[in-house]
Amino acid sequence: MAWDEGEDGGMALLTALQGGFGDAADALRIDGRTLSREDLLGAATAVADRVAGAPALAVLARPTVETVTAVVGGLLAGVPVVPLPPDSGPKEREHILGDSGAALLAHAVGETLPEGTPVEGLPVDPGQRSAATYAEPAAESTGFVLYTSGTTGAPKGAVIRREAIAADLEALAAAWRWTAEDTLVHGLPLFHVHGLLLGVLGALRTGSRLVHTGRPTPEAYAAAGGSLYFGVPTVWSRLAADPEAAARLASARLLVSGSAPLPVPVFEKLAALTGHAPIERYGMTESLITVSTRADGERRPGSVGLPVDGVRTRLVGEDGEPVPYDGETVGELQVCGPTLFSGYLNRPDADAEAWTADGWFRTGDVAVIGADGFHRIVGRASVDLIKSGGYRIGAGEVEAALRDHPSVADAAVVGVPDEDLGQAIVAYVIPDGAVTGDQLTAFVAERLSVHKRPRRVVLVPELPRNALGKVLKKQLLAEAGGR
Ligand code: MLC
Ligand code: AMP
């Protein structure tokens, strides 16, 4: 691989746990509880002792020290880690545990697993210690299987190599001048790239301190006193609406937004209130973070900047031909480089769609690139992938959950522009019997994660369709107040 491994030997993930960066009793603070790196290493090694040799370790990923301990334990032992959203309903949970082949589900001591959980529980006690040592697993071995939504069907497991994560963290450390001097603050979920791979492993690789605020509220961010802050646009727009809290981030070094487009007015408000023009970066579960503005470069509102070290991008038109980099012509963004995933678990069909014949990954995002190389994400090629609060939601999965209800004849789900969430899930449902919108929302909530619940259900006698019977989602969006 043409990747500069650097002086530290390159592709190790948990370098800060091997010492050399100093330590503190509160090197990691998660929702009010603290751990030193030495504590974490001892506790995680105790987990590694119990899971070594397992095919995969699922982790009930609440934002807790137990979650971080379990994840690090799996990584130390070289066992692929499968974070499970803690609020996922039975259908989602069974799919993730069954598809990933996880033999064990790590959870906090004292926490009971939902009835019918199809794998053995592994209670994690961050007070345990082991002094065993493990050889660094192969760089090309699987670090994580991260489940992420497609346009239809159940979430797909993206297989992510350890070296992909190390390469991305290395590139982001360079782009953001992220060092052991930083204190990283965020309150994002610990089952996605943003909160877990960047937000936890980033700290464990660079040696920065970590403060996880539990929830990413403006007050919690203001009180954390960090130097480097991560958030999804919803977090930043809520902070920008709270001038007092925002002003307290003036002492920070860098504010970073990602996972969804940061609206230009939020960028500008944040810059005015904090004195820091935010960094915006772009990525995906499958590719990790591939494009970013830089700490030492221009931070242009509405732009995600330049490819990070090692990553290459290209724009391809509908005819399959390259489009000009003129800042105006749109094309599908394709990426390649050392941060890319290996493929979807058990889904050769999805792999065939995702990769080009010459080995580039099709992001499904539509972008423009300027003559200066700056990238602007214009939207998604498919209306069926929704981003709400930074969460990726497949319309098809929510539609399937709604259709499981005995009083639903058919359903169509769209993402309607929303000031707070970017997009809000709205479901159009043809009822077959007496049923209310609230009942249907509750029904979805029993099956899928909280953020996949419709914010609004509209009961309709029929859905607009084209001559082939396909639902006209653009028409529904227009009716719902979207584009
Ligand atoms: C939510 N609620 C609902 C509801 N949806 N109630 C009724 N109907 C619905 N449809 C409830 C919630 O449970 C919560 O209740 C309350 O309403 C407020 O919900 P909310 O508006 O969603 O706010 P909040 O819970 O604060 O969530 C906002 C957020 C969250 C920004 C904190 O969306 C979030 O954490 N997003 C991060 C997603 C993320 O990390 N994505 C990264 C993907 S990786 P209660 O009782 O709990 O208050 C990636 C790669 C990359 O994209 O580039 O980074
Ligand atoms: P996920 O797999 O949850 O990481 O979602 C990836 C998707 O989030 C991408 O395909 C984009 O559509 C979107 N995304 C991430 N970062 C940005 C950004 N800075 N601007 C616009 N969209 C983004």
PDB file of C-alpha atoms in Angstrom, residues 226-474:
ATOM      1  CA  GLY A 226     -12.030  21.583  25.511  1.00  0.00           C
ATOM      2  CA  SER A 227      -9.795  22.638  22.661  1.00  0.00           C
ATOM      3  CA  LEU A 228     -11.243  20.486  19.862  1.00  0.00           C
ATOM      4  CA  TYR A 229     -14.999  20.011  19.471  1.00  0.00           C
ATOM      5  CA  PHE A 230     -16.877  17.586  17.211  1.00  0.00           C
ATOM      6  CA  GLY A 231     -20.559  17.893  16.324  1.00  0.00           C
ATOM      7  CA  VAL A 232     -23.163  17.123  13.709  1.00  0.00           C
ATOM      8  CA  PRO A 233     -24.884  20.197  12.197  1.00  0.00           C
ATOM      9  CA  THR A 234     -27.900  19.810  14.522  1.00  0.00           C
ATOM     10  CA  VAL A 235     -25.549  20.162  17.503  1.00  0.00           C
ATOM     11  CA  TRP A 236     -23.968  23.288  16.009  1.00  0.00           C
ATOM     12  CA  SER A 237     -27.280  24.900  15.082  1.00  0.00           C
ATOM     13  CA  ARG A 238     -28.587  24.330  18.621  1.00  0.00           C
ATOM     14  CA  LEU A 239     -25.370  25.866  19.982  1.00  0.00           C
ATOM     15  CA  ALA A 240     -25.630  28.823  17.603  1.00  0.00           C
ATOM     16  CA  ALA A 241     -29.129  29.418  18.963  1.00  0.00           C
ATOM     17  CA  ASP A 242     -27.664  29.752  22.478  1.00  0.00           C
ATOM     18  CA  PRO A 243     -25.295  32.754  22.293  1.00  0.00           C
ATOM     19  CA  GLU A 244     -24.160  32.479  25.926  1.00  0.00           C
ATOM     20  CA  ALA A 245     -23.125  28.852  25.590  1.00  0.00           C
ATOM     21  CA  ALA A 246     -21.550  29.505  22.182  1.00  0.00           C
ATOM     22  CA  ALA A 247     -19.439  32.380  23.555  1.00  0.00           C
ATOM     23  CA  ARG A 248     -17.845  29.954  26.011  1.00  0.00           C
ATOM     24  CA  LEU A 249     -16.307  28.050  23.108  1.00  0.00           C
ATOM     25  CA  ALA A 250     -14.172  31.085  22.272  1.00  0.00           C
ATOM     26  CA  SER A 251     -11.299  29.524  24.217  1.00  0.00           C
ATOM     27  CA  ALA A 252     -11.331  26.407  22.020  1.00  0.00           C
ATOM     28  CA  ARG A 253      -8.877  25.845  19.181  1.00  0.00           C
ATOM     29  CA  LEU A 254     -11.035  24.155  16.542  1.00  0.00           C
ATOM     30  CA  LEU A 255     -14.713  23.345  15.976  1.00  0.00           C
ATOM     31  CA  VAL A 256     -15.389  20.537  13.507  1.00  0.00           C
ATOM     32  CA  SER A 257     -18.710  19.758  11.820  1.00  0.00           C
ATOM     33  CA  GLY A 258     -19.611  16.700   9.824  1.00  0.00           C
ATOM     34  CA  SER A 259     -22.024  13.837   9.035  1.00  0.00           C
ATOM     35  CA  ALA A 260     -24.446  16.151   7.212  1.00  0.00           C
ATOM     36  CA  PRO A 261     -24.293  19.545   5.485  1.00  0.00           C
ATOM     37  CA  LEU A 262     -23.616  22.497   7.776  1.00  0.00           C
ATOM     38  CA  PRO A 263     -25.995  25.281   6.679  1.00  0.00           C
ATOM     39  CA  VAL A 264     -24.130  28.468   5.754  1.00  0.00           C
ATOM     40  CA  PRO A 265     -26.146  30.630   8.237  1.00  0.00           C
ATOM     41  CA  VAL A 266     -25.141  28.249  11.060  1.00  0.00           C
ATOM     42  CA  PHE A 267     -21.482  28.405   9.956  1.00  0.00           C
ATOM     43  CA  GLU A 268     -21.621  32.209  10.012  1.00  0.00           C
ATOM     44  CA  LYS A 269     -23.462  32.495  13.327  1.00  0.00           C
ATOM     45  CA  LEU A 270     -21.062  30.066  14.952  1.00  0.00           C
ATOM     46  CA  ALA A 271     -18.067  31.982  13.619  1.00  0.00           C
ATOM     47  CA  ALA A 272     -19.491  35.270  14.915  1.00  0.00           C
ATOM     48  CA  LEU A 273     -20.369  33.904  18.375  1.00  0.00           C
ATOM     49  CA  THR A 274     -17.235  31.833  19.027  1.00  0.00           C
ATOM     50  CA  GLY A 275     -14.614  33.582  16.938  1.00  0.00           C
ATOM     51  CA  HIS A 276     -13.891  30.284  15.170  1.00  0.00           C
ATOM     52  CA  ALA A 277     -14.882  29.566  11.582  1.00  0.00           C
ATOM     53  CA  PRO A 278     -15.757  25.858  11.821  1.00  0.00           C
ATOM     54  CA  ILE A 279     -13.951  23.130   9.925  1.00  0.00           C
ATOM     55  CA  GLU A 280     -16.347  21.136   7.758  1.00  0.00           C
ATOM     56  CA  ARG A 281     -15.453  17.637   6.724  1.00  0.00           C
ATOM     57  CA  TYR A 282     -17.214  15.000   4.654  1.00  0.00           C
ATOM     58  CA  GLY A 283     -17.263  11.243   4.961  1.00  0.00           C
ATOM     59  CA  MET A 284     -19.211   8.040   5.058  1.00  0.00           C
ATOM     60  CA  THR A 285     -19.248   4.865   7.105  1.00  0.00           C
ATOM     61  CA  GLU A 286     -17.808   3.064   4.080  1.00  0.00           C
ATOM     62  CA  SER A 287     -15.000   5.514   3.338  1.00  0.00           C
ATOM     63  CA  LEU A 288     -14.353   7.154   6.715  1.00  0.00           C
ATOM     64  CA  ILE A 289     -13.577  10.873   6.438  1.00  0.00           C
ATOM     65  CA  THR A 290     -12.248  11.666   2.985  1.00  0.00           C
ATOM     66  CA  VAL A 291     -12.542  15.427   2.442  1.00  0.00           C
ATOM     67  CA  SER A 292     -11.988  18.304   4.872  1.00  0.00           C
ATOM     68  CA  THR A 293     -11.039  21.917   5.223  1.00  0.00           C
ATOM     69  CA  ARG A 294      -7.782  22.328   7.138  1.00  0.00           C
ATOM     70  CA  ALA A 295      -6.758  24.028  10.354  1.00  0.00           C
ATOM     71  CA  ASP A 296      -4.105  25.937   8.421  1.00  0.00           C
ATOM     72  CA  GLY A 297      -6.223  26.544   5.307  1.00  0.00           C
ATOM     73  CA  GLU A 298      -9.281  28.408   4.131  1.00  0.00           C
ATOM     74  CA  ARG A 299     -12.550  27.484   5.863  1.00  0.00           C
ATOM     75  CA  ARG A 300     -15.140  28.342   3.283  1.00  0.00           C
ATOM     76  CA  PRO A 301     -18.823  28.250   4.303  1.00  0.00           C
ATOM     77  CA  GLY A 302     -20.739  25.561   2.402  1.00  0.00           C
ATOM     78  CA  SER A 303     -17.549  23.774   1.337  1.00  0.00           C
ATOM     79  CA  VAL A 304     -15.965  20.595   2.663  1.00  0.00           C
ATOM     80  CA  GLY A 305     -12.519  21.482   1.327  1.00  0.00           C
ATOM     81  CA  LEU A 306      -9.918  19.134  -0.097  1.00  0.00           C
ATOM     82  CA  PRO A 307      -9.268  15.371  -0.032  1.00  0.00           C
ATOM     83  CA  VAL A 308      -7.313  14.377   3.074  1.00  0.00           C
ATOM     84  CA  ASP A 309      -3.806  12.895   2.752  1.00  0.00           C
ATOM     85  CA  GLY A 310      -3.799   9.646   0.778  1.00  0.00           C
ATOM     86  CA  VAL A 311      -7.373  10.004  -0.547  1.00  0.00           C
ATOM     87  CA  ARG A 312      -8.250  10.702  -4.175  1.00  0.00           C
ATOM     88  CA  THR A 313     -11.647  11.855  -5.452  1.00  0.00           C
ATOM     89  CA  ARG A 314     -13.268  12.193  -8.867  1.00  0.00           C
ATOM     90  CA  LEU A 315     -16.572  13.450 -10.223  1.00  0.00           C
ATOM     91  CA  VAL A 316     -18.437  11.362 -12.732  1.00  0.00           C
ATOM     92  CA  GLY A 317     -21.408  12.500 -14.836  1.00  0.00           C
ATOM     93  CA  GLU A 318     -24.529  10.461 -15.571  1.00  0.00           C
ATOM     94  CA  ASP A 319     -22.897   9.338 -18.831  1.00  0.00           C
ATOM     95  CA  GLY A 320     -20.000   7.848 -16.861  1.00  0.00           C
ATOM     96  CA  GLU A 321     -17.591  10.507 -18.119  1.00  0.00           C
ATOM     97  CA  PRO A 322     -15.522  12.833 -15.904  1.00  0.00           C
ATOM     98  CA  VAL A 323     -17.119  16.258 -15.355  1.00  0.00           C
ATOM     99  CA  PRO A 324     -15.103  19.511 -15.324  1.00  0.00           C
ATOM    100  CA  TYR A 325     -13.897  20.955 -12.025  1.00  0.00           C
ATOM    101  CA  ASP A 326     -15.477  24.362 -12.585  1.00  0.00           C
ATOM    102  CA  GLY A 327     -17.372  24.794  -9.317  1.00  0.00           C
ATOM    103  CA  GLU A 328     -20.689  24.442 -11.167  1.00  0.00           C
ATOM    104  CA  THR A 329     -20.990  21.120 -12.962  1.00  0.00           C
ATOM    105  CA  VAL A 330     -22.408  18.403 -10.738  1.00  0.00           C
ATOM    106  CA  GLY A 331     -21.355  14.777 -10.781  1.00  0.00           C
ATOM    107  CA  GLU A 332     -21.356  11.733  -8.547  1.00  0.00           C
ATOM    108  CA  LEU A 333     -18.469  11.832  -6.103  1.00  0.00           C
ATOM    109  CA  GLN A 334     -16.264   8.746  -6.184  1.00  0.00           C
ATOM    110  CA  VAL A 335     -13.389   8.136  -3.796  1.00  0.00           C
ATOM    111  CA  CYS A 336     -10.407   5.841  -3.464  1.00  0.00           C
ATOM    112  CA  GLY A 337      -7.543   5.480  -1.006  1.00  0.00           C
ATOM    113  CA  PRO A 338      -6.366   3.763   2.174  1.00  0.00           C
ATOM    114  CA  THR A 339      -9.381   4.770   4.318  1.00  0.00           C
ATOM    115  CA  LEU A 340     -11.915   2.764   2.333  1.00  0.00           C
ATOM    116  CA  PHE A 341     -13.805  -0.200   3.779  1.00  0.00           C
ATOM    117  CA  SER A 342     -13.279  -3.750   2.497  1.00  0.00           C
ATOM    118  CA  GLY A 343     -16.876  -4.389   1.469  1.00  0.00           C
ATOM    119  CA  TYR A 344     -20.286  -5.237   2.908  1.00  0.00           C
ATOM    120  CA  LEU A 345     -20.585  -8.371   4.992  1.00  0.00           C
ATOM    121  CA  ASN A 346     -22.593 -11.117   3.254  1.00  0.00           C
ATOM    122  CA  ARG A 347     -23.736  -8.672   0.547  1.00  0.00           C
ATOM    123  CA  PRO A 348     -21.943  -9.307  -2.762  1.00  0.00           C
ATOM    124  CA  ASP A 349     -24.918  -7.655  -4.512  1.00  0.00           C
ATOM    125  CA  ALA A 350     -24.351  -4.408  -2.588  1.00  0.00           C
ATOM    126  CA  ASP A 351     -20.594  -4.598  -3.248  1.00  0.00           C
ATOM    127  CA  ALA A 352     -21.206  -4.970  -6.967  1.00  0.00           C
ATOM    128  CA  GLU A 353     -23.261  -1.756  -6.931  1.00  0.00           C
ATOM    129  CA  ALA A 354     -20.886   0.199  -4.715  1.00  0.00           C
ATOM    130  CA  TRP A 355     -17.556  -0.265  -6.511  1.00  0.00           C
ATOM    131  CA  THR A 356     -16.581   0.736 -10.022  1.00  0.00           C
ATOM    132  CA  ALA A 357     -14.709  -1.689 -12.265  1.00  0.00           C
ATOM    133  CA  ASP A 358     -11.503   0.279 -11.630  1.00  0.00           C
ATOM    134  CA  GLY A 359     -11.797   0.103  -7.838  1.00  0.00           C
ATOM    135  CA  TRP A 360     -13.367   3.437  -6.863  1.00  0.00           C
ATOM    136  CA  PHE A 361     -16.193   3.664  -4.335  1.00  0.00           C
ATOM    137  CA  ARG A 362     -19.410   5.311  -5.479  1.00  0.00           C
ATOM    138  CA  THR A 363     -20.516   7.552  -2.620  1.00  0.00           C
ATOM    139  CA  GLY A 364     -24.001   8.228  -3.978  1.00  0.00           C
ATOM    140  CA  ASP A 365     -23.399  11.890  -3.123  1.00  0.00           C
ATOM    141  CA  VAL A 366     -23.639  14.592  -5.757  1.00  0.00           C
ATOM    142  CA  ALA A 367     -20.933  17.249  -5.621  1.00  0.00           C
ATOM    143  CA  VAL A 368     -19.132  20.003  -7.476  1.00  0.00           C
ATOM    144  CA  ILE A 369     -15.380  20.607  -7.384  1.00  0.00           C
ATOM    145  CA  GLY A 370     -13.877  24.027  -8.070  1.00  0.00           C
ATOM    146  CA  ALA A 371     -10.778  24.813 -10.102  1.00  0.00           C
ATOM    147  CA  ASP A 372      -9.016  25.245  -6.730  1.00  0.00           C
ATOM    148  CA  GLY A 373      -9.972  21.671  -5.760  1.00  0.00           C
ATOM    149  CA  PHE A 374     -12.500  22.691  -3.097  1.00  0.00           C
ATOM    150  CA  HIS A 375     -15.423  20.262  -2.879  1.00  0.00           C
ATOM    151  CA  ARG A 376     -19.038  21.201  -2.282  1.00  0.00           C
ATOM    152  CA  ILE A 377     -21.582  18.468  -1.529  1.00  0.00           C
ATOM    153  CA  VAL A 378     -24.784  19.330  -3.357  1.00  0.00           C
ATOM    154  CA  GLY A 379     -27.023  16.469  -2.253  1.00  0.00           C
ATOM    155  CA  ARG A 380     -27.629  12.771  -2.579  1.00  0.00           C
ATOM    156  CA  ALA A 381     -28.382  10.934  -5.784  1.00  0.00           C
ATOM    157  CA  SER A 382     -31.211   8.996  -4.112  1.00  0.00           C
ATOM    158  CA  VAL A 383     -34.158  10.525  -2.232  1.00  0.00           C
ATOM    159  CA  ASP A 384     -34.314   7.244  -0.322  1.00  0.00           C
ATOM    160  CA  LEU A 385     -31.276   7.883   1.857  1.00  0.00           C
ATOM    161  CA  ILE A 386     -32.255  10.387   4.517  1.00  0.00           C
ATOM    162  CA  LYS A 387     -29.965  12.246   6.962  1.00  0.00           C
ATOM    163  CA  SER A 388     -31.773  13.349  10.099  1.00  0.00           C
ATOM    164  CA  GLY A 389     -29.748  14.788  12.980  1.00  0.00           C
ATOM    165  CA  GLY A 390     -26.678  13.290  11.265  1.00  0.00           C
ATOM    166  CA  TYR A 391     -28.169   9.778  11.314  1.00  0.00           C
ATOM    167  CA  ARG A 392     -28.381   7.920   8.005  1.00  0.00           C
ATOM    168  CA  ILE A 393     -31.790   6.354   7.522  1.00  0.00           C
ATOM    169  CA  GLY A 394     -33.012   4.264   4.604  1.00  0.00           C
ATOM    170  CA  ALA A 395     -36.568   5.133   3.579  1.00  0.00           C
ATOM    171  CA  GLY A 396     -37.106   1.467   2.629  1.00  0.00           C
ATOM    172  CA  GLU A 397     -36.384   0.162   6.115  1.00  0.00           C
ATOM    173  CA  VAL A 398     -38.946   2.502   7.699  1.00  0.00           C
ATOM    174  CA  GLU A 399     -41.486   1.720   4.966  1.00  0.00           C
ATOM    175  CA  ALA A 400     -41.031  -2.017   5.571  1.00  0.00           C
ATOM    176  CA  ALA A 401     -41.572  -1.536   9.326  1.00  0.00           C
ATOM    177  CA  LEU A 402     -44.766   0.440   8.643  1.00  0.00           C
ATOM    178  CA  ARG A 403     -46.046  -2.189   6.199  1.00  0.00           C
ATOM    179  CA  ASP A 404     -45.695  -4.821   8.929  1.00  0.00           C
ATOM    180  CA  HIS A 405     -48.621  -3.118  10.714  1.00  0.00           C
ATOM    181  CA  PRO A 406     -51.903  -4.943  10.023  1.00  0.00           C
ATOM    182  CA  SER A 407     -53.733  -1.667   9.347  1.00  0.00           C
ATOM    183  CA  VAL A 408     -51.264  -0.369   6.757  1.00  0.00           C
ATOM    184  CA  ALA A 409     -51.922  -1.027   3.073  1.00  0.00           C
ATOM    185  CA  ASP A 410     -48.868   0.874   1.845  1.00  0.00           C
ATOM    186  CA  ALA A 411     -46.371   3.507   2.963  1.00  0.00           C
ATOM    187  CA  ALA A 412     -43.830   5.923   1.470  1.00  0.00           C
ATOM    188  CA  VAL A 413     -41.198   7.715   3.552  1.00  0.00           C
ATOM    189  CA  VAL A 414     -39.412  10.953   2.637  1.00  0.00           C
ATOM    190  CA  GLY A 415     -36.869  13.279   4.292  1.00  0.00           C
ATOM    191  CA  VAL A 416     -38.364  16.766   4.455  1.00  0.00           C
ATOM    192  CA  PRO A 417     -36.003  19.745   4.927  1.00  0.00           C
ATOM    193  CA  ASP A 418     -35.958  20.671   8.605  1.00  0.00           C
ATOM    194  CA  GLU A 419     -34.140  23.553  10.240  1.00  0.00           C
ATOM    195  CA  ASP A 420     -33.109  21.594  13.340  1.00  0.00           C
ATOM    196  CA  LEU A 421     -32.492  18.099  11.953  1.00  0.00           C
ATOM    197  CA  GLY A 422     -31.478  18.844   8.350  1.00  0.00           C
ATOM    198  CA  GLN A 423     -34.149  16.431   7.210  1.00  0.00           C
ATOM    199  CA  ALA A 424     -37.129  15.094   9.172  1.00  0.00           C
ATOM    200  CA  ILE A 425     -38.737  11.733   8.425  1.00  0.00           C
ATOM    201  CA  VAL A 426     -42.292  12.075   7.162  1.00  0.00           C
ATOM    202  CA  ALA A 427     -44.348   8.966   6.372  1.00  0.00           C
ATOM    203  CA  TYR A 428     -47.259   8.902   3.946  1.00  0.00           C
ATOM    204  CA  VAL A 429     -49.448   5.939   4.800  1.00  0.00           C
ATOM    205  CA  ILE A 430     -52.486   4.392   3.119  1.00  0.00           C
ATOM    206  CA  PRO A 431     -54.431   2.930   6.040  1.00  0.00           C
ATOM    207  CA  ASP A 432     -56.312  -0.336   5.831  1.00  0.00           C
ATOM    208  CA  GLY A 433     -58.582  -0.009   8.860  1.00  0.00           C
ATOM    209  CA  ALA A 434     -58.628   2.313  11.864  1.00  0.00           C
ATOM    210  CA  VAL A 435     -55.155   3.490  12.871  1.00  0.00           C
ATOM    211  CA  THR A 436     -53.623   6.806  14.008  1.00  0.00           C
ATOM    212  CA  GLY A 437     -50.291   8.421  13.180  1.00  0.00           C
ATOM    213  CA  ASP A 438     -49.201   8.154  16.818  1.00  0.00           C
ATOM    214  CA  GLN A 439     -49.927   4.426  16.841  1.00  0.00           C
ATOM    215  CA  LEU A 440     -47.820   3.951  13.724  1.00  0.00           C
ATOM    216  CA  THR A 441     -44.917   5.983  15.140  1.00  0.00           C
ATOM    217  CA  ALA A 442     -45.025   3.847  18.285  1.00  0.00           C
ATOM    218  CA  PHE A 443     -45.121   0.712  16.120  1.00  0.00           C
ATOM    219  CA  VAL A 444     -41.953   1.742  14.271  1.00  0.00           C
ATOM    220  CA  ALA A 445     -40.297   2.635  17.578  1.00  0.00           C
ATOM    221  CA  GLU A 446     -40.811  -0.941  18.801  1.00  0.00           C
ATOM    222  CA  ARG A 447     -38.913  -2.287  15.789  1.00  0.00           C
ATOM    223  CA  LEU A 448     -36.223   0.233  14.875  1.00  0.00           C
ATOM    224  CA  SER A 449     -33.983   2.810  16.597  1.00  0.00           C
ATOM    225  CA  VAL A 450     -35.494   6.022  17.952  1.00  0.00           C
ATOM    226  CA  HIS A 451     -34.145   8.236  15.187  1.00  0.00           C
ATOM    227  CA  LYS A 452     -35.816   6.068  12.508  1.00  0.00           C
ATOM    228  CA  ARG A 453     -39.280   6.988  13.850  1.00  0.00           C
ATOM    229  CA  PRO A 454     -41.325   9.272  11.604  1.00  0.00           C
ATOM    230  CA  ARG A 455     -41.656  12.777  12.989  1.00  0.00           C
ATOM    231  CA  ARG A 456     -44.971  13.063  11.149  1.00  0.00           C
ATOM    232  CA  VAL A 457     -47.378  10.523   9.688  1.00  0.00           C
ATOM    233  CA  VAL A 458     -49.810  11.666   6.995  1.00  0.00           C
ATOM    234  CA  LEU A 459     -52.715   9.302   6.295  1.00  0.00           C
ATOM    235  CA  VAL A 460     -53.662   9.417   2.605  1.00  0.00           C
ATOM    236  CA  PRO A 461     -56.171   7.567   0.395  1.00  0.00           C
ATOM    237  CA  GLU A 462     -53.491   6.942  -2.252  1.00  0.00           C
ATOM    238  CA  LEU A 463     -49.867   7.676  -3.157  1.00  0.00           C
ATOM    239  CA  PRO A 464     -48.843   9.549  -6.310  1.00  0.00           C
ATOM    240  CA  ARG A 465     -47.329   7.067  -8.774  1.00  0.00           C
ATOM    241  CA  ASN A 466     -45.839   7.099 -12.248  1.00  0.00           C
ATOM    242  CA  ALA A 467     -47.042   4.927 -15.116  1.00  0.00           C
ATOM    243  CA  LEU A 468     -44.884   2.033 -13.830  1.00  0.00           C
ATOM    244  CA  GLY A 469     -46.461   2.234 -10.381  1.00  0.00           C
ATOM    245  CA  LYS A 470     -43.385   3.745  -8.695  1.00  0.00           C
ATOM    246  CA  VAL A 471     -44.172   6.240  -5.933  1.00  0.00           C
ATOM    247  CA  LEU A 472     -43.339   9.818  -6.959  1.00  0.00           C
ATOM    248  CA  LYS A 473     -41.337  10.836  -3.906  1.00  0.00           C
ATOM    249  CA  LYS A 474     -40.419  14.225  -5.317  1.00  0.00           C
TER     250      LYS A 474
END
